[in-house]
Tab-separated table of C-alpha atoms (C1' of nucleotides) in Angstrom:
chain	number	residue	atom	x	y	z
A	299	MET	CA	28.893	-38.886	52.367
A	300	THR	CA	29.838	-41.279	55.195
A	301	THR	CA	31.225	-44.300	53.315
A	302	ALA	CA	33.761	-46.838	53.194
A	303	SER	CA	36.159	-45.390	50.756
A	304	PRO	CA	39.510	-43.709	51.628
A	305	PRO	CA	40.374	-39.933	51.998
A	306	SER	CA	39.889	-37.014	49.816
A	307	PRO	CA	42.406	-36.851	46.266
A	308	ALA	CA	41.454	-41.175	46.188
A	309	LYS	CA	41.606	-42.957	42.637
A	310	PRO	CA	38.124	-43.811	41.585
A	311	SER	CA	37.191	-46.283	41.389
A	312	PHE	CA	36.869	-48.506	38.364
A	313	LYS	CA	32.714	-47.452	38.118
A	314	VAL	CA	33.302	-45.004	38.883
A	315	ARG	CA	35.945	-44.281	36.170
A	316	MET	CA	33.270	-45.809	33.743
A	317	MET	CA	30.487	-43.605	34.575
A	318	GLN	CA	33.202	-40.675	33.896
A	319	ALA	CA	34.054	-41.863	30.592
A	320	ARG	CA	30.628	-42.635	29.266
A	321	GLU	CA	29.557	-39.248	30.059
A	322	ASP	CA	32.553	-37.734	27.751
A	323	ALA	CA	31.369	-39.829	25.209
A	324	ILE	CA	28.006	-38.341	25.344
A	325	ILE	CA	28.466	-34.727	26.046
A	326	ALA	CA	30.997	-35.520	22.140
A	327	SER	CA	28.345	-36.445	20.250
A	328	VAL	CA	25.715	-33.687	21.765
A	329	ASN	CA	28.886	-31.706	20.585
A	330	ARG	CA	29.124	-32.689	17.321
A	331	LEU	CA	25.049	-32.851	17.358
A	332	LEU	CA	25.104	-29.240	17.857
A	333	ALA	CA	27.464	-28.219	16.107
A	334	GLU	CA	26.592	-29.744	12.801
A	335	LYS	CA	21.999	-29.008	13.841
A	336	GLY	CA	21.762	-26.564	16.519
A	337	PHE	CA	19.860	-27.649	19.839
A	338	GLU	CA	15.832	-27.016	18.259
A	339	ALA	CA	16.748	-29.477	15.691
A	340	MET	CA	19.165	-32.279	17.270
A	341	THR	CA	16.653	-35.125	19.034
A	342	VAL	CA	17.831	-36.877	21.910
A	343	ASP	CA	16.689	-39.725	20.308
A	344	GLU	CA	19.865	-38.882	17.499
A	345	VAL	CA	21.655	-38.936	20.693
A	346	ALA	CA	21.285	-42.603	22.645
A	347	ALA	CA	21.727	-43.922	18.862
A	348	GLU	CA	24.960	-41.911	18.549
A	349	VAL	CA	26.399	-43.009	21.838
A	350	GLY	CA	24.483	-46.229	21.360
A	351	ILE	CA	22.769	-46.501	24.628
A	352	ALA	CA	19.048	-46.079	25.527
A	353	LYS	CA	17.446	-43.024	25.916
A	354	ALA	CA	16.175	-43.943	29.301
A	355	SER	CA	20.051	-43.857	30.630
A	356	LEU	CA	20.279	-40.790	28.849
A	357	TYR	CA	17.771	-39.321	31.361
A	358	LYS	CA	20.146	-40.622	34.614
A	359	HIS	CA	22.643	-38.773	33.555
A	360	PHE	CA	20.878	-35.682	32.536
A	361	ALA	CA	17.443	-34.609	33.585
A	362	SER	CA	16.859	-33.120	30.585
A	363	LYS	CA	17.642	-32.170	26.797
A	364	GLU	CA	18.747	-28.492	27.751
A	365	GLU	CA	21.001	-29.912	31.430
A	366	LEU	CA	22.378	-32.556	28.565
A	367	ALA	CA	23.439	-29.461	26.104
A	368	CYS	CA	24.401	-27.297	28.738
A	369	ALA	CA	27.223	-30.007	29.627
A	370	ALA	CA	28.234	-29.602	26.021
A	371	MET	CA	28.781	-25.956	26.145
A	372	VAL	CA	30.438	-26.093	29.663
A	373	ALA	CA	32.888	-29.380	28.407
A	374	ALA	CA	33.615	-27.149	25.390
A	375	MET	CA	34.018	-23.648	27.207
A	376	ARG	CA	36.215	-25.476	29.080
A	377	ARG	CA	38.521	-26.042	26.481
A	378	ALA	CA	38.720	-22.439	25.606
A	379	GLN	CA	39.938	-22.203	28.722
A	380	ASP	CA	42.499	-24.360	29.004
A	381	PHE	CA	43.916	-22.988	25.244
A	382	ILE	CA	43.965	-19.704	26.538
A	383	ALA	CA	45.765	-20.584	29.696
A	384	GLN	CA	48.044	-21.793	27.439
A	385	GLN	CA	48.742	-18.757	25.611
A	386	PRO	CA	52.809	-17.882	26.128
A	387	PRO	CA	53.400	-15.356	28.646
A	388	GLN	CA	56.025	-13.368	26.510
A	389	ALA	CA	53.750	-13.788	23.072
A	390	SER	CA	52.037	-10.332	21.980
A	391	PRO	CA	48.381	-9.916	22.858
A	392	LEU	CA	47.433	-9.509	19.460
A	393	ASP	CA	49.273	-13.004	19.037
A	394	LYS	CA	47.605	-14.099	21.357
A	395	LEU	CA	44.407	-13.174	20.494
A	396	ARG	CA	45.352	-14.609	17.330
A	397	ALA	CA	45.859	-17.205	17.940
A	398	THR	CA	42.494	-17.800	20.307
A	399	THR	CA	39.937	-16.824	17.542
A	400	ARG	CA	41.466	-19.085	15.052
A	401	TRP	CA	41.898	-21.915	16.826
A	402	THR	CA	37.824	-21.744	17.519
A	403	MET	CA	38.147	-21.201	14.012
A	404	ALA	CA	39.309	-24.178	13.186
A	405	LEU	CA	37.172	-26.230	15.871
A	406	LYS	CA	34.315	-25.084	13.993
A	407	LEU	CA	34.799	-26.359	10.688
A	408	GLN	CA	35.712	-29.460	12.012
A	409	GLY	CA	32.668	-29.503	13.129
A	410	GLN	CA	33.311	-29.412	17.280
A	411	MET	CA	32.157	-26.191	17.802
A	412	PRO	CA	28.649	-25.954	19.542
A	413	SER	CA	26.609	-23.295	18.168
A	414	LEU	CA	24.872	-20.538	20.276
A	415	PRO	CA	21.347	-21.018	20.543
A	416	SER	CA	18.711	-18.374	19.401
A	417	GLN	CA	17.861	-15.438	21.129
A	418	ASN	CA	14.431	-16.787	22.534
A	419	SER	CA	15.476	-20.464	22.727
A	420	SER	CA	14.768	-23.101	26.045
A	421	LEU	CA	18.148	-23.324	26.400
A	422	ARG	CA	19.036	-19.885	26.400
A	423	ALA	CA	18.205	-19.771	30.495
A	424	THR	CA	19.546	-22.790	31.362
A	425	LEU	CA	22.522	-21.379	30.321
A	426	MET	CA	22.522	-17.986	31.777
A	427	SER	CA	21.161	-20.176	35.359
A	428	SER	CA	24.478	-22.351	34.588
A	429	ARG	CA	27.228	-21.319	37.189
A	430	GLU	CA	29.450	-23.727	35.230
A	431	TYR	CA	28.916	-22.093	32.615
A	432	MET	CA	27.891	-17.994	33.277
A	433	ASP	CA	32.518	-18.307	35.001
A	434	GLY	CA	33.692	-19.839	31.986
A	435	LEU	CA	32.708	-17.145	30.170
A	436	MET	CA	33.202	-14.819	32.653
A	437	GLU	CA	36.589	-15.506	32.680
A	438	VAL	CA	37.415	-15.645	29.417
A	439	SER	CA	35.629	-12.819	28.642
A	440	ASP	CA	37.937	-10.903	31.270
A	441	VAL	CA	41.093	-12.654	29.939
A	442	LEU	CA	40.284	-12.157	26.327
A	443	GLY	CA	39.265	-7.461	27.099
A	444	GLY	CA	43.167	-7.437	29.025
A	445	TRP	CA	44.274	-8.216	25.773
A	446	ILE	CA	42.070	-6.870	23.054
A	447	GLU	CA	43.569	-3.634	25.473
A	448	GLU	CA	46.426	-4.280	26.163
A	449	ALA	CA	46.555	-4.608	22.015
A	450	GLN	CA	44.904	-1.157	21.699
A	451	ALA	CA	47.326	0.265	24.078
A	452	ARG	CA	50.317	-1.412	22.540
A	453	GLY	CA	48.634	0.660	18.801
A	454	GLN	CA	48.651	-3.003	17.274
A	455	LEU	CA	44.274	-2.840	17.886
A	456	ASN	CA	42.326	0.081	16.562
A	457	ALA	CA	42.568	1.882	19.522
A	458	THR	CA	38.716	3.650	18.464
A	459	LEU	CA	37.113	0.732	18.694
A	460	ALA	CA	35.096	0.222	22.354
A	461	PRO	CA	36.877	-3.345	23.679
A	462	ILE	CA	33.525	-4.929	23.298
A	463	VAL	CA	33.047	-4.622	20.172
A	464	VAL	CA	36.282	-6.582	19.601
A	465	LEU	CA	35.900	-9.285	22.243
A	466	TYR	CA	32.070	-10.210	20.983
A	467	THR	CA	33.744	-9.595	16.949
A	468	LEU	CA	36.005	-12.294	17.870
A	469	PHE	CA	33.716	-14.735	19.347
A	470	ALA	CA	31.697	-14.407	16.619
A	471	ARG	CA	34.361	-16.259	14.596
A	472	ALA	CA	33.699	-19.732	16.592
A	473	CYS	CA	30.263	-19.412	14.050
A	474	ASP	CA	30.666	-17.464	10.795
A	475	PRO	CA	29.044	-19.655	8.260
A	476	VAL	CA	31.478	-17.957	5.789
A	477	LEU	CA	33.849	-20.847	7.132
A	478	GLU	CA	31.432	-24.140	5.828
A	479	PHE	CA	30.210	-21.642	3.231
A	480	LEU	CA	34.276	-22.035	2.089
A	481	ARG	CA	34.430	-25.765	2.649
A	482	MET	CA	31.266	-26.275	0.670
A	483	GLY	CA	33.092	-24.413	-1.881
A	484	GLY	CA	35.715	-26.870	-2.328
A	485	GLN	CA	38.174	-25.033	-3.595
A	486	HIS	CA	40.670	-24.450	-0.432
A	487	SER	CA	42.154	-25.729	2.178
A	488	ASP	CA	40.881	-26.012	5.869
A	489	GLU	CA	44.411	-24.100	6.085
A	490	GLN	CA	43.414	-21.303	3.274
A	491	ILE	CA	40.092	-20.853	4.693
A	492	LEU	CA	41.339	-20.009	8.296
A	493	ASP	CA	43.766	-17.752	7.249
A	494	MET	CA	41.530	-15.859	4.733
A	495	VAL	CA	38.636	-14.945	7.124
A	496	MET	CA	41.999	-14.407	9.665
A	497	SER	CA	42.552	-12.140	6.859
A	498	THR	CA	39.027	-10.353	6.893
A	499	CYS	CA	38.756	-10.011	10.359
A	500	PHE	CA	42.003	-8.439	11.634
A	501	GLU	CA	42.609	-6.321	8.617
A	502	GLY	CA	39.105	-5.756	7.289
A	503	LEU	CA	38.049	-5.920	3.449
A	504	CYS	CA	39.300	-2.136	2.655
A	505	ALA	CA	43.005	-2.133	1.105
A	506	ARG	CA	45.504	-0.799	3.100
B	48	MET	CA	-6.583	-20.650	-18.880
B	49	THR	CA	-10.266	-19.395	-20.784
B	50	THR	CA	-12.323	-17.070	-18.535
B	51	ALA	CA	-14.888	-14.283	-18.649
B	52	SER	CA	-12.008	-11.798	-17.624
B	53	PRO	CA	-10.647	-8.997	-19.336
B	54	PRO	CA	-6.781	-9.741	-21.564
B	55	SER	CA	-3.956	-9.486	-19.956
B	56	PRO	CA	-2.928	-6.569	-18.000
B	57	ALA	CA	-5.804	-6.120	-16.114
B	58	LYS	CA	-6.638	-5.171	-12.939
B	59	PRO	CA	-6.838	-7.810	-10.133
B	60	SER	CA	-10.299	-8.673	-9.094
B	61	PHE	CA	-11.294	-7.691	-5.119
B	62	LYS	CA	-11.188	-11.592	-4.270
B	63	VAL	CA	-7.811	-12.140	-6.011
B	64	ARG	CA	-5.564	-8.276	-3.645
B	65	MET	CA	-7.577	-9.917	-0.799
B	66	MET	CA	-6.495	-13.224	-1.589
B	67	GLN	CA	-3.279	-12.408	-1.996
B	68	ALA	CA	-3.404	-9.021	1.337
B	69	ARG	CA	-3.332	-12.305	3.215
B	70	GLU	CA	-0.580	-13.870	1.934
B	71	ASP	CA	1.655	-11.102	2.409
B	72	ALA	CA	0.275	-11.157	5.887
B	73	ILE	CA	1.607	-14.469	6.027
B	74	ILE	CA	4.438	-13.691	4.743
B	75	ALA	CA	5.283	-10.718	6.839
B	76	SER	CA	5.133	-12.983	9.980
B	77	VAL	CA	7.068	-15.554	9.100
B	78	ASN	CA	9.353	-13.463	8.174
B	79	ARG	CA	9.237	-12.340	11.880
B	80	LEU	CA	9.600	-15.416	13.527
B	81	LEU	CA	12.005	-16.633	10.827
B	82	ALA	CA	14.489	-13.764	11.951
B	83	GLU	CA	12.953	-14.185	15.827
B	84	LYS	CA	13.899	-17.752	16.732
B	85	GLY	CA	14.638	-19.902	13.409
B	86	PHE	CA	13.169	-22.518	11.067
B	87	GLU	CA	13.294	-25.141	13.371
B	88	ALA	CA	11.406	-23.697	16.913
B	89	MET	CA	9.332	-21.971	14.534
B	90	THR	CA	5.518	-23.616	14.259
B	91	VAL	CA	2.813	-23.575	11.810
B	92	ASP	CA	0.838	-22.552	15.116
B	93	GLU	CA	2.068	-20.073	15.651
B	94	VAL	CA	1.738	-17.959	12.165
B	95	ALA	CA	-1.997	-19.264	11.945
B	96	ALA	CA	-1.624	-17.688	15.647
B	97	GLU	CA	-0.209	-14.301	14.958
B	98	VAL	CA	-1.887	-13.536	11.115
B	99	GLY	CA	-5.171	-14.473	12.599
B	100	ILE	CA	-6.072	-17.415	10.499
B	101	ALA	CA	-6.974	-20.656	10.813
B	102	LYS	CA	-4.104	-23.656	10.392
B	103	ALA	CA	-6.150	-25.194	7.492
B	104	SER	CA	-6.540	-22.324	5.785
B	105	LEU	CA	-2.424	-22.085	5.566
B	106	TYR	CA	-2.221	-24.985	4.477
B	107	LYS	CA	-4.180	-24.046	1.358
B	108	HIS	CA	-1.815	-20.635	0.652
B	109	PHE	CA	1.578	-23.222	1.181
B	110	ALA	CA	1.703	-26.707	1.191
B	111	SER	CA	4.626	-27.183	4.259
B	112	LYS	CA	6.244	-25.436	6.491
B	113	GLU	CA	8.851	-25.619	4.270
B	114	GLU	CA	7.202	-23.973	1.196
B	115	LEU	CA	6.525	-21.002	3.651
B	116	ALA	CA	9.565	-19.726	4.690
B	117	CYS	CA	10.041	-20.762	1.787
B	118	ALA	CA	8.116	-17.677	0.373
B	119	ALA	CA	9.324	-16.171	2.984
B	120	MET	CA	12.826	-16.012	2.068
B	121	VAL	CA	11.772	-15.236	-1.883
B	122	ALA	CA	10.117	-11.839	-0.819
B	123	ALA	CA	13.246	-10.774	1.722
B	124	MET	CA	14.957	-11.695	-1.559
B	125	ARG	CA	13.163	-9.389	-3.853
B	126	ARG	CA	13.187	-7.398	-1.359
B	127	ALA	CA	17.810	-7.412	-1.125
B	128	GLN	CA	16.892	-6.688	-5.312
B	129	ASP	CA	15.398	-4.408	-5.344
B	130	PHE	CA	17.349	-2.047	-2.623
B	131	ILE	CA	20.773	-3.758	-5.102
B	132	ALA	CA	18.516	-1.854	-8.476
B	133	GLN	CA	17.686	1.505	-6.476
B	134	GLN	CA	21.480	2.029	-5.544
B	135	PRO	CA	22.875	5.414	-7.672
B	136	PRO	CA	24.275	4.431	-11.218
B	137	GLN	CA	26.724	7.085	-10.243
B	138	ALA	CA	27.929	5.515	-7.079
B	139	SER	CA	31.133	4.042	-6.152
B	140	PRO	CA	30.925	0.513	-6.880
B	141	LEU	CA	32.143	0.394	-2.197
B	142	ASP	CA	30.100	3.007	-1.644
B	143	LYS	CA	27.300	0.734	-2.837
B	144	LEU	CA	28.591	-2.756	-1.871
B	145	ARG	CA	27.963	-1.048	2.105
B	146	ALA	CA	25.386	0.315	1.611
B	147	THR	CA	24.230	-3.066	0.813
B	148	THR	CA	25.769	-4.558	4.002
B	149	ARG	CA	24.624	-1.900	6.421
B	150	TRP	CA	20.867	-1.866	4.961
B	151	THR	CA	21.017	-6.106	5.644
B	152	MET	CA	22.571	-4.695	8.711
B	153	ALA	CA	19.584	-2.590	9.500
B	154	LEU	CA	16.717	-5.543	9.008
B	155	LYS	CA	18.960	-7.667	11.227
B	156	LEU	CA	18.842	-5.629	14.185
B	157	GLN	CA	15.178	-4.960	13.185
B	158	GLY	CA	14.115	-8.355	13.694
B	159	GLN	CA	13.271	-8.238	10.349
B	160	MET	CA	15.996	-11.154	8.379
B	161	PRO	CA	15.161	-13.849	8.240
B	162	SER	CA	17.900	-16.518	9.954
B	163	LEU	CA	19.623	-19.480	7.238
B	164	PRO	CA	18.830	-22.547	7.926
B	165	SER	CA	21.555	-24.791	9.381
B	166	GLN	CA	23.228	-27.768	7.573
B	167	ASN	CA	21.036	-29.715	7.357
B	168	SER	CA	18.062	-28.240	8.294
B	169	SER	CA	14.923	-29.712	5.833
B	170	LEU	CA	14.440	-26.010	5.093
B	171	ARG	CA	18.193	-25.982	2.785
B	172	ALA	CA	16.512	-28.476	0.088
B	173	THR	CA	13.410	-26.443	0.005
B	174	LEU	CA	15.465	-23.257	-0.850
B	175	MET	CA	17.945	-24.882	-3.792
B	176	SER	CA	15.196	-26.523	-5.264
B	177	SER	CA	13.744	-23.260	-5.289
B	178	ARG	CA	13.856	-21.558	-9.038
B	179	GLU	CA	13.112	-18.227	-7.702
B	180	TYR	CA	15.419	-18.279	-4.800
B	181	MET	CA	18.100	-19.850	-6.169
B	182	ASP	CA	17.805	-17.384	-9.502
B	183	GLY	CA	17.687	-14.350	-7.198
B	184	LEU	CA	20.496	-15.906	-4.854
B	185	MET	CA	22.872	-15.691	-8.319
B	186	GLU	CA	21.375	-12.814	-9.351
B	187	VAL	CA	22.400	-10.484	-5.852
B	188	SER	CA	25.809	-13.087	-6.130
B	189	ASP	CA	26.131	-11.538	-10.042
B	190	VAL	CA	25.619	-8.002	-8.813
B	191	LEU	CA	27.382	-7.840	-5.445
B	192	GLY	CA	30.144	-9.583	-7.424
B	193	GLY	CA	31.157	-7.238	-10.164
B	194	TRP	CA	30.769	-4.943	-7.385
B	195	ILE	CA	33.475	-6.517	-5.817
B	196	GLU	CA	35.809	-7.027	-8.207
B	197	GLU	CA	35.392	-2.850	-9.672
B	198	ALA	CA	36.583	-2.250	-6.178
B	199	GLN	CA	39.732	-3.741	-6.250
B	200	ALA	CA	40.334	-2.895	-9.756
B	201	ARG	CA	39.728	0.618	-8.163
B	202	GLY	CA	42.222	-0.226	-4.998
B	203	GLN	CA	38.640	0.198	-2.289
B	204	LEU	CA	38.945	-2.993	-1.906
B	205	ASN	CA	41.719	-5.314	-0.780
B	206	ALA	CA	43.034	-7.266	-4.027
B	207	THR	CA	44.981	-9.985	-2.892
B	208	LEU	CA	42.042	-11.299	-1.377
B	209	ALA	CA	39.255	-13.903	-3.168
B	210	PRO	CA	36.390	-11.865	-4.206
B	211	ILE	CA	34.116	-14.827	-3.354
B	212	VAL	CA	35.607	-14.307	0.004
B	213	VAL	CA	34.417	-10.610	0.499
B	214	LEU	CA	31.296	-11.777	-0.679
B	215	TYR	CA	30.721	-14.218	2.202
B	216	THR	CA	31.742	-11.963	4.113
B	217	LEU	CA	29.246	-9.582	2.930
B	218	PHE	CA	26.436	-11.792	2.882
B	219	ALA	CA	28.040	-13.526	6.519
B	220	ARG	CA	26.582	-9.464	7.960
B	221	ALA	CA	22.825	-10.484	7.661
B	222	CYS	CA	23.106	-12.516	10.613
B	223	ASP	CA	25.688	-11.409	12.516
B	224	PRO	CA	25.178	-11.859	16.443
B	225	VAL	CA	27.071	-9.364	17.069
B	226	LEU	CA	24.739	-7.056	16.189
B	227	GLU	CA	22.097	-8.444	18.336
B	228	PHE	CA	24.553	-8.111	21.279
B	229	LEU	CA	25.469	-4.732	21.380
B	230	ARG	CA	21.490	-4.281	21.708
B	231	MET	CA	21.565	-6.265	24.504
B	232	GLY	CA	23.919	-4.150	26.097
B	233	GLY	CA	21.766	-1.916	25.776
B	234	GLN	CA	24.639	0.939	25.706
B	235	HIS	CA	25.170	1.950	21.891
B	236	SER	CA	21.632	3.157	19.568
B	237	ASP	CA	21.031	1.325	17.241
B	238	GLU	CA	23.063	3.303	14.215
B	239	GLN	CA	26.415	3.419	16.766
B	240	ILE	CA	26.254	-0.449	16.444
B	241	LEU	CA	25.485	-0.429	12.373
B	242	ASP	CA	28.713	1.817	12.310
B	243	MET	CA	31.389	0.075	14.408
B	244	VAL	CA	29.706	-3.033	12.891
B	245	MET	CA	30.371	-1.349	9.379
B	246	SER	CA	33.829	-0.911	10.659
B	247	THR	CA	35.416	-3.774	12.240
B	248	CYS	CA	33.775	-5.395	8.738
B	249	PHE	CA	35.750	-3.069	6.424
B	250	GLU	CA	38.008	-1.532	8.066
B	251	GLY	CA	39.100	-4.638	10.467
B	252	LEU	CA	39.878	-4.667	14.006
B	253	CYS	CA	43.874	-3.886	13.734
B	254	ALA	CA	45.211	-0.650	13.650
B	255	ARG	CA	45.785	1.325	10.839
C	38	DG	C1'	-10.779	-20.450	1.456
C	39	DT	C1'	-11.755	-20.639	5.735
C	40	DC	C1'	-13.533	-23.185	10.013
C	41	DT	C1'	-13.915	-27.342	13.593
C	42	DA	C1'	-12.067	-31.347	14.289
C	43	DT	C1'	-8.266	-34.692	14.025
C	44	DA	C1'	-5.509	-37.745	12.269
C	45	DA	C1'	-0.373	-39.105	12.226
C	46	DA	C1'	3.714	-39.122	13.410
C	47	DT	C1'	7.488	-36.974	16.597
C	48	DA	C1'	9.446	-35.482	20.448
C	49	DG	C1'	10.102	-34.756	25.567
C	50	DA	C1'	10.334	-37.655	29.367
C	51	DT	C1'	9.218	-41.401	32.994
C	52	DA	C1'	7.167	-46.298	34.896
C	53	DG	C1'	8.487	-50.666	35.573
C	54	DA	C1'	11.419	-55.191	35.785
C	55	DC	C1'	16.620	-56.324	35.818
D	19	DG	C1'	22.374	-48.072	35.487
D	20	DT	C1'	20.624	-49.816	31.117
D	21	DC	C1'	17.067	-51.396	29.255
D	22	DT	C1'	11.983	-52.504	26.399
D	23	DA	C1'	8.112	-50.197	27.036
D	24	DT	C1'	4.870	-46.559	27.783
D	25	DC	C1'	2.995	-41.609	28.614
D	26	DT	C1'	1.964	-37.513	27.790
D	27	DA	C1'	2.019	-33.123	24.726
D	28	DT	C1'	3.310	-30.979	19.960
D	29	DT	C1'	3.876	-30.218	15.563
D	30	DT	C1'	3.130	-31.524	11.110
D	31	DA	C1'	-1.162	-31.913	7.833
D	32	DT	C1'	-5.100	-33.133	6.190
D	33	DA	C1'	-10.646	-33.822	6.398
D	34	DG	C1'	-15.700	-32.839	5.775
D	35	DA	C1'	-18.655	-29.030	7.025
D	36	DC	C1'	-19.790	-24.492	5.499
DNA sequence: GTCTATAAATAGATAGAC
DNA sequence: GTCTATCTATTTATAGAC
């Protein structure tokens, strides 16, 4: 790495910033397509067309379709980490869990939540071998897991449930088909839909 | 339809029964593959290989990959209708809803619940234009919807929830990723998993 | 209806000029 | 890095003999 450029925290060159911006545009498109139709149904041609560049150019940025999707998943994970980190420390753990869950569902409703690959998708292996993705997933799990145990200790969450079950249940809200079903019905606003699904998730279906 | 065969409720000929048995085998394979990897990732070659017949023979039974998958979905819907019809009339509506929900989740855990296609899959259009599928879906919705309203009237289900939200929430249990996540963990038996997810679904995550 | 062989279309990925 | 053009493999679907 011996170049003529100035030492470490240097302003990125115009060229580098252009490339970064293009990669961001690519990832945004991939993110949207992943949310709309899933990894298998998404084609690299579509991505290239939507971004407005040649397919061969895409492959200069990402080595494969799996890497492409993985980059989008990593970016999504980072957004989740950012949101979680911004939660006010004085808020109750349950409030933080509720806010995070609602945020993921809002993303899903807006068609911006990339859907997880099914069991034996080729993407699964790539994700699991991605340091960035797995690290992000683990940090998110750790933080949410901590909030869950705290909320159980305070009697806010059902303490008879294994924390892992609560964690998975909240994760699953990010791909809950109920959201799109209700939106297709056209009877409710997005906010109403979020309120209703939040209620079924935390309060349950049975009367209280 | 003027043939030499005896009038209406006649015993199907050997040939007809053979063909029916083969179609059943095909549908069973499709059902399994649909559950395992979804419509997009499933290939017709796989189906033919698993059934043990030539691909061309498959196309004598079903006109397209979509028709193939649709037939499996219709069969699955029929099984659901059968299960629902067998519920004891004296049981409470909530018990019938719980039994049906648990049954669908057990199927999912066993890898026998074909996963719904994503929004703009080519399968979606075929399903929506299938009289048999839509009729089945409507009947199931009507019966469950009736149970839901009854359970709300009796104070067993939260009456402030729109019945359609409850219905969709129960439907969504058939493709709940929490089931496979927990199974992958290997910490719980299938029965325990069903108990836990049933609890989060009906009782919610918050303490009672 | 079942098979082998093949068509026709599409997808992921790459070559090579600029 | 971006492009056009192309390769290779896969996939849906069909032809035609039996």
